[in-house]
Amino acid sequence: MKRKKYIQTLRQFLYVFEFAMAIIIFVGIIISIPDLFKYMMEIFNSGQAHSYKLFQSFLAHVLLMVIGLEFVAMLINHEEYQVIYIMIMVVARKMLIYGDNTRDLFIGVLAIAVLFIVRKYFTIHKILANAGVAIFDANTRMESVNEHLVRDIESREDILGAYVRKMFDEQEIIVEVGSVVEDERYIYQVEEMDGEEIALIALEDKFKGM
């Protein structure tokens, strides 16, 4: 228990540090906003020969600010899908600003396709820290689940799906999308089924905010 308490304290310290860094990045974004208006004025006053290059620089600046905002959101929320979204934005910026040949465009499109596949099939869980809710693949091992929870799930089952299925059987509740079961610490809801097997499980802390 002491080890987990130390880990939680360290995580809190790291979160405060990340929050401070997020504020610094956000302030930097705010300070750079006037540059957008400078770009607009230069584009308006420039001739046709230079307007394209200026607009390209303007677009690169805007997209970089958007990436910065998403990075701030990631530092605050700690949600996995935002990492994928930031990477997609980076690739999209590279394609729009610097992709001037077919090979670069093809590589960019391929990279975005891979990122979407990773987000759909290889993201195991999504933590919503502020809501005290998490969504896990039913095949996630219990020790991996407990790494992301404030309070451990105490179970002899090695897999989350097996633990939840056992509770459904014990309480004689039909297993289907939307079915809910709970133990002394958490509420479990079936989010997705794969045939007759549970695929995704939403887990909510009964004592969130306490």
JSON list of C-alpha atoms in Angstrom, two decimals:
[
{"chain": "A", "resi": 1, "resn": "MET", "atom": "CA", "xyz": [0.00, 0.00, 0.00]},
{"chain": "A", "resi": 2, "resn": "LYS", "atom": "CA", "xyz": [2.89, 2.39, 0.80]},
{"chain": "A", "resi": 3, "resn": "ARG", "atom": "CA", "xyz": [4.38, 1.80, -2.63]},
{"chain": "A", "resi": 4, "resn": "LYS", "atom": "CA", "xyz": [1.10, 2.67, -4.34]},
{"chain": "A", "resi": 5, "resn": "LYS", "atom": "CA", "xyz": [0.73, 5.76, -2.13]},
{"chain": "A", "resi": 6, "resn": "TYR", "atom": "CA", "xyz": [4.21, 6.94, -3.17]},
{"chain": "A", "resi": 7, "resn": "ILE", "atom": "CA", "xyz": [3.36, 6.30, -6.82]},
{"chain": "A", "resi": 8, "resn": "GLN", "atom": "CA", "xyz": [0.13, 8.30, -6.48]},
{"chain": "A", "resi": 9, "resn": "THR", "atom": "CA", "xyz": [2.04, 11.18, -4.84]},
{"chain": "A", "resi": 10, "resn": "LEU", "atom": "CA", "xyz": [4.58, 11.14, -7.67]},
{"chain": "A", "resi": 11, "resn": "ARG", "atom": "CA", "xyz": [1.80, 11.09, -10.25]},
{"chain": "A", "resi": 12, "resn": "GLN", "atom": "CA", "xyz": [0.18, 14.10, -8.59]},
{"chain": "A", "resi": 13, "resn": "PHE", "atom": "CA", "xyz": [3.50, 15.97, -8.65]},
{"chain": "A", "resi": 14, "resn": "LEU", "atom": "CA", "xyz": [4.01, 15.11, -12.31]},
{"chain": "A", "resi": 15, "resn": "TYR", "atom": "CA", "xyz": [0.46, 16.20, -13.11]},
{"chain": "A", "resi": 16, "resn": "VAL", "atom": "CA", "xyz": [1.07, 19.60, -11.45]},
{"chain": "A", "resi": 17, "resn": "PHE", "atom": "CA", "xyz": [4.32, 19.98, -13.41]},
{"chain": "A", "resi": 18, "resn": "GLU", "atom": "CA", "xyz": [2.60, 19.01, -16.67]},
{"chain": "A", "resi": 19, "resn": "PHE", "atom": "CA", "xyz": [-0.21, 21.46, -15.91]},
{"chain": "A", "resi": 20, "resn": "ALA", "atom": "CA", "xyz": [2.35, 24.25, -15.43]},
{"chain": "A", "resi": 21, "resn": "MET", "atom": "CA", "xyz": [3.97, 23.33, -18.76]},
{"chain": "A", "resi": 22, "resn": "ALA", "atom": "CA", "xyz": [0.55, 23.34, -20.41]},
{"chain": "A", "resi": 23, "resn": "ILE", "atom": "CA", "xyz": [-0.06, 26.87, -19.13]},
{"chain": "A", "resi": 24, "resn": "ILE", "atom": "CA", "xyz": [3.31, 28.03, -20.49]},
{"chain": "A", "resi": 25, "resn": "ILE", "atom": "CA", "xyz": [2.56, 26.54, -23.91]},
{"chain": "A", "resi": 26, "resn": "PHE", "atom": "CA", "xyz": [-0.93, 28.08, -23.91]},
{"chain": "A", "resi": 27, "resn": "VAL", "atom": "CA", "xyz": [0.50, 31.52, -23.04]},
{"chain": "A", "resi": 28, "resn": "GLY", "atom": "CA", "xyz": [2.95, 31.12, -25.93]},
{"chain": "A", "resi": 29, "resn": "ILE", "atom": "CA", "xyz": [0.04, 30.38, -28.27]},
{"chain": "A", "resi": 30, "resn": "ILE", "atom": "CA", "xyz": [-1.84, 33.48, -27.05]},
{"chain": "A", "resi": 31, "resn": "ILE", "atom": "CA", "xyz": [1.24, 35.65, -27.56]},
{"chain": "A", "resi": 32, "resn": "SER", "atom": "CA", "xyz": [1.63, 34.39, -31.15]},
{"chain": "A", "resi": 33, "resn": "ILE", "atom": "CA", "xyz": [-1.97, 35.28, -32.16]},
{"chain": "A", "resi": 34, "resn": "PRO", "atom": "CA", "xyz": [-1.04, 38.83, -33.31]},
{"chain": "A", "resi": 35, "resn": "ASP", "atom": "CA", "xyz": [1.35, 37.25, -35.83]},
{"chain": "A", "resi": 36, "resn": "LEU", "atom": "CA", "xyz": [-1.68, 35.81, -37.62]},
{"chain": "A", "resi": 37, "resn": "PHE", "atom": "CA", "xyz": [-3.03, 39.30, -38.25]},
{"chain": "A", "resi": 38, "resn": "LYS", "atom": "CA", "xyz": [0.39, 40.39, -39.48]},
{"chain": "A", "resi": 39, "resn": "TYR", "atom": "CA", "xyz": [0.37, 37.53, -41.97]},
{"chain": "A", "resi": 40, "resn": "MET", "atom": "CA", "xyz": [-3.12, 38.55, -43.11]},
{"chain": "A", "resi": 41, "resn": "MET", "atom": "CA", "xyz": [-2.04, 42.14, -43.68]},
{"chain": "A", "resi": 42, "resn": "GLU", "atom": "CA", "xyz": [1.04, 41.04, -45.61]},
{"chain": "A", "resi": 43, "resn": "ILE", "atom": "CA", "xyz": [-1.06, 38.73, -47.79]},
{"chain": "A", "resi": 44, "resn": "PHE", "atom": "CA", "xyz": [-3.52, 41.56, -48.44]},
{"chain": "A", "resi": 45, "resn": "ASN", "atom": "CA", "xyz": [-0.78, 44.01, -49.42]},
{"chain": "A", "resi": 46, "resn": "SER", "atom": "CA", "xyz": [1.40, 41.57, -51.37]},
{"chain": "A", "resi": 47, "resn": "GLY", "atom": "CA", "xyz": [1.30, 40.85, -55.05]},
{"chain": "A", "resi": 48, "resn": "GLN", "atom": "CA", "xyz": [0.24, 37.60, -56.64]},
{"chain": "A", "resi": 49, "resn": "ALA", "atom": "CA", "xyz": [3.82, 36.33, -56.87]},
{"chain": "A", "resi": 50, "resn": "HIS", "atom": "CA", "xyz": [4.35, 36.43, -53.08]},
{"chain": "A", "resi": 51, "resn": "SER", "atom": "CA", "xyz": [0.83, 35.79, -51.75]},
{"chain": "A", "resi": 52, "resn": "TYR", "atom": "CA", "xyz": [1.11, 32.01, -52.18]},
{"chain": "A", "resi": 53, "resn": "LYS", "atom": "CA", "xyz": [4.28, 31.76, -50.06]},
{"chain": "A", "resi": 54, "resn": "LEU", "atom": "CA", "xyz": [2.81, 34.07, -47.44]},
{"chain": "A", "resi": 55, "resn": "PHE", "atom": "CA", "xyz": [-0.41, 32.08, -47.23]},
{"chain": "A", "resi": 56, "resn": "GLN", "atom": "CA", "xyz": [1.62, 28.88, -46.93]},
{"chain": "A", "resi": 57, "resn": "SER", "atom": "CA", "xyz": [3.49, 30.37, -43.98]},
{"chain": "A", "resi": 58, "resn": "PHE", "atom": "CA", "xyz": [0.20, 31.60, -42.51]},
{"chain": "A", "resi": 59, "resn": "LEU", "atom": "CA", "xyz": [-1.33, 28.13, -42.78]},
{"chain": "A", "resi": 60, "resn": "ALA", "atom": "CA", "xyz": [1.77, 26.50, -41.23]},
{"chain": "A", "resi": 61, "resn": "HIS", "atom": "CA", "xyz": [1.53, 28.95, -38.31]},
{"chain": "A", "resi": 62, "resn": "VAL", "atom": "CA", "xyz": [-2.17, 28.23, -37.75]},
{"chain": "A", "resi": 63, "resn": "LEU", "atom": "CA", "xyz": [-1.74, 24.46, -37.87]},
{"chain": "A", "resi": 64, "resn": "LEU", "atom": "CA", "xyz": [1.21, 24.65, -35.48]},
{"chain": "A", "resi": 65, "resn": "MET", "atom": "CA", "xyz": [-0.97, 26.59, -33.02]},
{"chain": "A", "resi": 66, "resn": "VAL", "atom": "CA", "xyz": [-3.70, 23.97, -33.36]},
{"chain": "A", "resi": 67, "resn": "ILE", "atom": "CA", "xyz": [-1.16, 21.23, -32.62]},
{"chain": "A", "resi": 68, "resn": "GLY", "atom": "CA", "xyz": [-0.02, 23.23, -29.61]},
{"chain": "A", "resi": 69, "resn": "LEU", "atom": "CA", "xyz": [-3.59, 23.49, -28.32]},
{"chain": "A", "resi": 70, "resn": "GLU", "atom": "CA", "xyz": [-4.11, 19.74, -28.72]},
{"chain": "A", "resi": 71, "resn": "PHE", "atom": "CA", "xyz": [-0.83, 19.14, -26.89]},
{"chain": "A", "resi": 72, "resn": "VAL", "atom": "CA", "xyz": [-2.07, 21.33, -24.03]},
{"chain": "A", "resi": 73, "resn": "ALA", "atom": "CA", "xyz": [-5.31, 19.32, -23.90]},
{"chain": "A", "resi": 74, "resn": "MET", "atom": "CA", "xyz": [-3.29, 16.08, -23.82]},
{"chain": "A", "resi": 75, "resn": "LEU", "atom": "CA", "xyz": [-1.16, 17.30, -20.91]},
{"chain": "A", "resi": 76, "resn": "ILE", "atom": "CA", "xyz": [-4.28, 18.21, -18.93]},
{"chain": "A", "resi": 77, "resn": "ASN", "atom": "CA", "xyz": [-6.61, 15.32, -19.78]},
{"chain": "A", "resi": 78, "resn": "HIS", "atom": "CA", "xyz": [-4.11, 12.46, -20.28]},
{"chain": "A", "resi": 79, "resn": "GLU", "atom": "CA", "xyz": [-6.32, 10.82, -22.88]},
{"chain": "A", "resi": 80, "resn": "GLU", "atom": "CA", "xyz": [-4.68, 8.33, -25.23]},
{"chain": "A", "resi": 81, "resn": "TYR", "atom": "CA", "xyz": [-6.67, 9.21, -28.32]},
{"chain": "A", "resi": 82, "resn": "GLN", "atom": "CA", "xyz": [-5.29, 12.76, -28.22]},
{"chain": "A", "resi": 83, "resn": "VAL", "atom": "CA", "xyz": [-1.77, 11.45, -28.87]},
{"chain": "A", "resi": 84, "resn": "ILE", "atom": "CA", "xyz": [-3.02, 9.83, -32.07]},
{"chain": "A", "resi": 85, "resn": "TYR", "atom": "CA", "xyz": [-4.91, 13.00, -33.01]},
{"chain": "A", "resi": 86, "resn": "ILE", "atom": "CA", "xyz": [-1.79, 15.14, -32.52]},
{"chain": "A", "resi": 87, "resn": "MET", "atom": "CA", "xyz": [0.23, 12.79, -34.72]},
{"chain": "A", "resi": 88, "resn": "ILE", "atom": "CA", "xyz": [-2.49, 12.99, -37.39]},
{"chain": "A", "resi": 89, "resn": "MET", "atom": "CA", "xyz": [-2.36, 16.79, -37.23]},
{"chain": "A", "resi": 90, "resn": "VAL", "atom": "CA", "xyz": [1.44, 16.78, -37.54]},
{"chain": "A", "resi": 91, "resn": "VAL", "atom": "CA", "xyz": [1.30, 14.55, -40.62]},
{"chain": "A", "resi": 92, "resn": "ALA", "atom": "CA", "xyz": [-1.51, 16.67, -42.11]},
{"chain": "A", "resi": 93, "resn": "ARG", "atom": "CA", "xyz": [0.55, 19.84, -41.56]},
{"chain": "A", "resi": 94, "resn": "LYS", "atom": "CA", "xyz": [3.54, 18.21, -43.24]},
{"chain": "A", "resi": 95, "resn": "MET", "atom": "CA", "xyz": [1.39, 17.21, -46.23]},
{"chain": "A", "resi": 96, "resn": "LEU", "atom": "CA", "xyz": [-0.29, 20.59, -46.65]},
{"chain": "A", "resi": 97, "resn": "ILE", "atom": "CA", "xyz": [2.78, 22.76, -46.20]},
{"chain": "A", "resi": 98, "resn": "TYR", "atom": "CA", "xyz": [5.72, 20.72, -47.43]},
{"chain": "A", "resi": 99, "resn": "GLY", "atom": "CA", "xyz": [4.16, 17.95, -49.53]},
{"chain": "A", "resi": 100, "resn": "ASP", "atom": "CA", "xyz": [4.99, 19.14, -53.03]},
{"chain": "A", "resi": 101, "resn": "ASN", "atom": "CA", "xyz": [5.28, 15.80, -54.83]},
{"chain": "A", "resi": 102, "resn": "THR", "atom": "CA", "xyz": [3.26, 12.62, -55.22]},
{"chain": "A", "resi": 103, "resn": "ARG", "atom": "CA", "xyz": [5.61, 10.51, -53.10]},
{"chain": "A", "resi": 104, "resn": "ASP", "atom": "CA", "xyz": [5.31, 12.80, -50.07]},
{"chain": "A", "resi": 105, "resn": "LEU", "atom": "CA", "xyz": [1.53, 12.89, -50.40]},
{"chain": "A", "resi": 106, "resn": "PHE", "atom": "CA", "xyz": [1.32, 9.11, -50.68]},
{"chain": "A", "resi": 107, "resn": "ILE", "atom": "CA", "xyz": [3.51, 8.61, -47.60]},
{"chain": "A", "resi": 108, "resn": "GLY", "atom": "CA", "xyz": [1.42, 11.14, -45.68]},
{"chain": "A", "resi": 109, "resn": "VAL", "atom": "CA", "xyz": [-1.86, 9.47, -46.61]},
{"chain": "A", "resi": 110, "resn": "LEU", "atom": "CA", "xyz": [-0.41, 6.07, -45.67]},
{"chain": "A", "resi": 111, "resn": "ALA", "atom": "CA", "xyz": [0.78, 7.42, -42.30]},
{"chain": "A", "resi": 112, "resn": "ILE", "atom": "CA", "xyz": [-2.66, 8.85, -41.52]},
{"chain": "A", "resi": 113, "resn": "ALA", "atom": "CA", "xyz": [-4.31, 5.56, -42.49]},
{"chain": "A", "resi": 114, "resn": "VAL", "atom": "CA", "xyz": [-1.97, 3.67, -40.13]},
{"chain": "A", "resi": 115, "resn": "LEU", "atom": "CA", "xyz": [-2.74, 6.10, -37.30]},
{"chain": "A", "resi": 116, "resn": "PHE", "atom": "CA", "xyz": [-6.49, 5.61, -37.78]},
{"chain": "A", "resi": 117, "resn": "ILE", "atom": "CA", "xyz": [-6.01, 1.83, -37.72]},
{"chain": "A", "resi": 118, "resn": "VAL", "atom": "CA", "xyz": [-3.96, 2.09, -34.51]},
{"chain": "A", "resi": 119, "resn": "ARG", "atom": "CA", "xyz": [-6.62, 4.28, -32.91]},
{"chain": "A", "resi": 120, "resn": "LYS", "atom": "CA", "xyz": [-9.42, 1.89, -33.82]},
{"chain": "A", "resi": 121, "resn": "TYR", "atom": "CA", "xyz": [-7.84, -1.51, -33.14]},
{"chain": "A", "resi": 122, "resn": "PHE", "atom": "CA", "xyz": [-4.87, -1.05, -30.83]},
{"chain": "A", "resi": 123, "resn": "THR", "atom": "CA", "xyz": [-6.00, 1.53, -28.29]},
{"chain": "A", "resi": 124, "resn": "ILE", "atom": "CA", "xyz": [-6.83, -0.70, -25.33]},
{"chain": "A", "resi": 125, "resn": "HIS", "atom": "CA", "xyz": [-8.49, 1.80, -23.07]},
{"chain": "A", "resi": 126, "resn": "LYS", "atom": "CA", "xyz": [-9.46, 5.42, -22.75]},
{"chain": "A", "resi": 127, "resn": "ILE", "atom": "CA", "xyz": [-9.16, 7.09, -19.37]},
{"chain": "A", "resi": 128, "resn": "LEU", "atom": "CA", "xyz": [-11.54, 9.95, -18.59]},
{"chain": "A", "resi": 129, "resn": "ALA", "atom": "CA", "xyz": [-9.89, 11.11, -15.38]},
{"chain": "A", "resi": 130, "resn": "ASN", "atom": "CA", "xyz": [-12.22, 13.98, -14.60]},
{"chain": "A", "resi": 131, "resn": "ALA", "atom": "CA", "xyz": [-15.30, 11.76, -14.82]},
{"chain": "A", "resi": 132, "resn": "GLY", "atom": "CA", "xyz": [-13.79, 8.83, -12.94]},
{"chain": "A", "resi": 133, "resn": "VAL", "atom": "CA", "xyz": [-14.63, 6.57, -15.87]},
{"chain": "A", "resi": 134, "resn": "ALA", "atom": "CA", "xyz": [-12.48, 4.22, -17.95]},
{"chain": "A", "resi": 135, "resn": "ILE", "atom": "CA", "xyz": [-13.20, 2.00, -20.94]},
{"chain": "A", "resi": 136, "resn": "PHE", "atom": "CA", "xyz": [-11.19, -1.22, -21.22]},
{"chain": "A", "resi": 137, "resn": "ASP", "atom": "CA", "xyz": [-10.93, -4.07, -23.66]},
{"chain": "A", "resi": 138, "resn": "ALA", "atom": "CA", "xyz": [-12.44, -7.13, -21.99]},
{"chain": "A", "resi": 139, "resn": "ASN", "atom": "CA", "xyz": [-9.20, -9.05, -22.57]},
{"chain": "A", "resi": 140, "resn": "THR", "atom": "CA", "xyz": [-7.13, -6.57, -20.54]},
{"chain": "A", "resi": 141, "resn": "ARG", "atom": "CA", "xyz": [-5.24, -8.22, -17.69]},
{"chain": "A", "resi": 142, "resn": "MET", "atom": "CA", "xyz": [-6.24, -7.18, -14.17]},
{"chain": "A", "resi": 143, "resn": "GLU", "atom": "CA", "xyz": [-2.79, -5.89, -13.22]},
{"chain": "A", "resi": 144, "resn": "SER", "atom": "CA", "xyz": [-2.88, -3.60, -16.25]},
{"chain": "A", "resi": 145, "resn": "VAL", "atom": "CA", "xyz": [-6.34, -2.37, -15.29]},
{"chain": "A", "resi": 146, "resn": "ASN", "atom": "CA", "xyz": [-5.28, -1.68, -11.70]},
{"chain": "A", "resi": 147, "resn": "GLU", "atom": "CA", "xyz": [-2.34, 0.42, -12.89]},
{"chain": "A", "resi": 148, "resn": "HIS", "atom": "CA", "xyz": [-4.86, 3.00, -14.07]},
{"chain": "A", "resi": 149, "resn": "LEU", "atom": "CA", "xyz": [-7.21, 2.92, -11.10]},
{"chain": "A", "resi": 150, "resn": "VAL", "atom": "CA", "xyz": [-7.08, 4.69, -7.75]},
{"chain": "A", "resi": 151, "resn": "ARG", "atom": "CA", "xyz": [-8.43, 1.61, -5.97]},
{"chain": "A", "resi": 152, "resn": "ASP", "atom": "CA", "xyz": [-7.43, -1.88, -7.08]},
{"chain": "A", "resi": 153, "resn": "ILE", "atom": "CA", "xyz": [-9.99, -4.42, -8.21]},
{"chain": "A", "resi": 154, "resn": "GLU", "atom": "CA", "xyz": [-9.57, -7.39, -5.90]},
{"chain": "A", "resi": 155, "resn": "SER", "atom": "CA", "xyz": [-10.21, -10.51, -7.95]},
{"chain": "A", "resi": 156, "resn": "ARG", "atom": "CA", "xyz": [-8.84, -14.00, -8.47]},
{"chain": "A", "resi": 157, "resn": "GLU", "atom": "CA", "xyz": [-9.58, -13.67, -12.18]},
{"chain": "A", "resi": 158, "resn": "ASP", "atom": "CA", "xyz": [-6.65, -12.69, -14.40]},
{"chain": "A", "resi": 159, "resn": "ILE", "atom": "CA", "xyz": [-8.77, -11.02, -17.10]},
{"chain": "A", "resi": 160, "resn": "LEU", "atom": "CA", "xyz": [-11.22, -8.16, -16.61]},
{"chain": "A", "resi": 161, "resn": "GLY", "atom": "CA", "xyz": [-13.83, -9.72, -18.92]},
{"chain": "A", "resi": 162, "resn": "ALA", "atom": "CA", "xyz": [-13.78, -12.99, -16.94]},
{"chain": "A", "resi": 163, "resn": "TYR", "atom": "CA", "xyz": [-14.27, -11.10, -13.69]},
{"chain": "A", "resi": 164, "resn": "VAL", "atom": "CA", "xyz": [-17.22, -9.12, -15.05]},
{"chain": "A", "resi": 165, "resn": "ARG", "atom": "CA", "xyz": [-18.77, -12.21, -16.68]},
{"chain": "A", "resi": 166, "resn": "LYS", "atom": "CA", "xyz": [-18.54, -14.04, -13.36]},
{"chain": "A", "resi": 167, "resn": "MET", "atom": "CA", "xyz": [-20.44, -11.24, -11.61]},
{"chain": "A", "resi": 168, "resn": "PHE", "atom": "CA", "xyz": [-23.15, -11.31, -14.28]},
{"chain": "A", "resi": 169, "resn": "ASP", "atom": "CA", "xyz": [-23.53, -15.07, -13.80]},
{"chain": "A", "resi": 170, "resn": "GLU", "atom": "CA", "xyz": [-23.62, -14.81, -10.01]},
{"chain": "A", "resi": 171, "resn": "GLN", "atom": "CA", "xyz": [-26.28, -12.09, -10.11]},
{"chain": "A", "resi": 172, "resn": "GLU", "atom": "CA", "xyz": [-28.20, -13.83, -12.93]},
{"chain": "A", "resi": 173, "resn": "ILE", "atom": "CA", "xyz": [-28.20, -10.77, -15.19]},
{"chain": "A", "resi": 174, "resn": "ILE", "atom": "CA", "xyz": [-28.42, -11.13, -18.98]},
{"chain": "A", "resi": 175, "resn": "VAL", "atom": "CA", "xyz": [-25.18, -10.05, -20.65]},
{"chain": "A", "resi": 176, "resn": "GLU", "atom": "CA", "xyz": [-25.89, -7.57, -23.46]},
{"chain": "A", "resi": 177, "resn": "VAL", "atom": "CA", "xyz": [-24.85, -4.09, -24.51]},
{"chain": "A", "resi": 178, "resn": "GLY", "atom": "CA", "xyz": [-25.86, -1.70, -21.76]},
{"chain": "A", "resi": 179, "resn": "SER", "atom": "CA", "xyz": [-26.07, -4.35, -19.01]},
{"chain": "A", "resi": 180, "resn": "VAL", "atom": "CA", "xyz": [-24.70, -3.15, -15.68]},
{"chain": "A", "resi": 181, "resn": "VAL", "atom": "CA", "xyz": [-23.17, -4.96, -12.73]},
{"chain": "A", "resi": 182, "resn": "GLU", "atom": "CA", "xyz": [-21.21, -3.67, -9.75]},
{"chain": "A", "resi": 183, "resn": "ASP", "atom": "CA", "xyz": [-18.97, -4.69, -6.90]},
{"chain": "A", "resi": 184, "resn": "GLU", "atom": "CA", "xyz": [-18.10, -2.81, -3.71]},
{"chain": "A", "resi": 185, "resn": "ARG", "atom": "CA", "xyz": [-15.93, -0.26, -5.54]},
{"chain": "A", "resi": 186, "resn": "TYR", "atom": "CA", "xyz": [-16.87, -0.02, -9.21]},
{"chain": "A", "resi": 187, "resn": "ILE", "atom": "CA", "xyz": [-19.80, -0.10, -11.61]},
{"chain": "A", "resi": 188, "resn": "TYR", "atom": "CA", "xyz": [-19.26, -2.10, -14.81]},
{"chain": "A", "resi": 189, "resn": "GLN", "atom": "CA", "xyz": [-21.27, -1.61, -18.01]},
{"chain": "A", "resi": 190, "resn": "VAL", "atom": "CA", "xyz": [-21.03, -3.64, -21.20]},
{"chain": "A", "resi": 191, "resn": "GLU", "atom": "CA", "xyz": [-20.17, -1.18, -23.99]},
{"chain": "A", "resi": 192, "resn": "GLU", "atom": "CA", "xyz": [-19.67, -3.58, -26.88]},
{"chain": "A", "resi": 193, "resn": "MET", "atom": "CA", "xyz": [-20.26, -7.27, -27.61]},
{"chain": "A", "resi": 194, "resn": "ASP", "atom": "CA", "xyz": [-18.43, -9.56, -30.01]},
{"chain": "A", "resi": 195, "resn": "GLY", "atom": "CA", "xyz": [-21.08, -12.20, -30.64]},
{"chain": "A", "resi": 196, "resn": "GLU", "atom": "CA", "xyz": [-21.82, -13.64, -27.22]},
{"chain": "A", "resi": 197, "resn": "GLU", "atom": "CA", "xyz": [-18.56, -12.42, -25.72]},
{"chain": "A", "resi": 198, "resn": "ILE", "atom": "CA", "xyz": [-17.99, -9.09, -23.98]},
{"chain": "A", "resi": 199, "resn": "ALA", "atom": "CA", "xyz": [-15.68, -6.85, -26.03]},
{"chain": "A", "resi": 200, "resn": "LEU", "atom": "CA", "xyz": [-15.55, -3.49, -24.22]},
{"chain": "A", "resi": 201, "resn": "ILE", "atom": "CA", "xyz": [-16.32, -2.67, -20.60]},
{"chain": "A", "resi": 202, "resn": "ALA", "atom": "CA", "xyz": [-16.98, 0.77, -19.13]},
{"chain": "A", "resi": 203, "resn": "LEU", "atom": "CA", "xyz": [-15.81, 1.06, -15.55]},
{"chain": "A", "resi": 204, "resn": "GLU", "atom": "CA", "xyz": [-16.97, 3.84, -13.22]},
{"chain": "A", "resi": 205, "resn": "ASP", "atom": "CA", "xyz": [-15.62, 4.61, -9.76]},
{"chain": "A", "resi": 206, "resn": "LYS", "atom": "CA", "xyz": [-18.49, 4.62, -7.22]},
{"chain": "A", "resi": 207, "resn": "PHE", "atom": "CA", "xyz": [-16.46, 6.91, -4.95]},
{"chain": "A", "resi": 208, "resn": "LYS", "atom": "CA", "xyz": [-15.20, 9.39, -7.55]},
{"chain": "A", "resi": 209, "resn": "GLY", "atom": "CA", "xyz": [-14.51, 12.82, -6.16]},
{"chain": "A", "resi": 210, "resn": "MET", "atom": "CA", "xyz": [-14.34, 11.51, -2.61]}
]
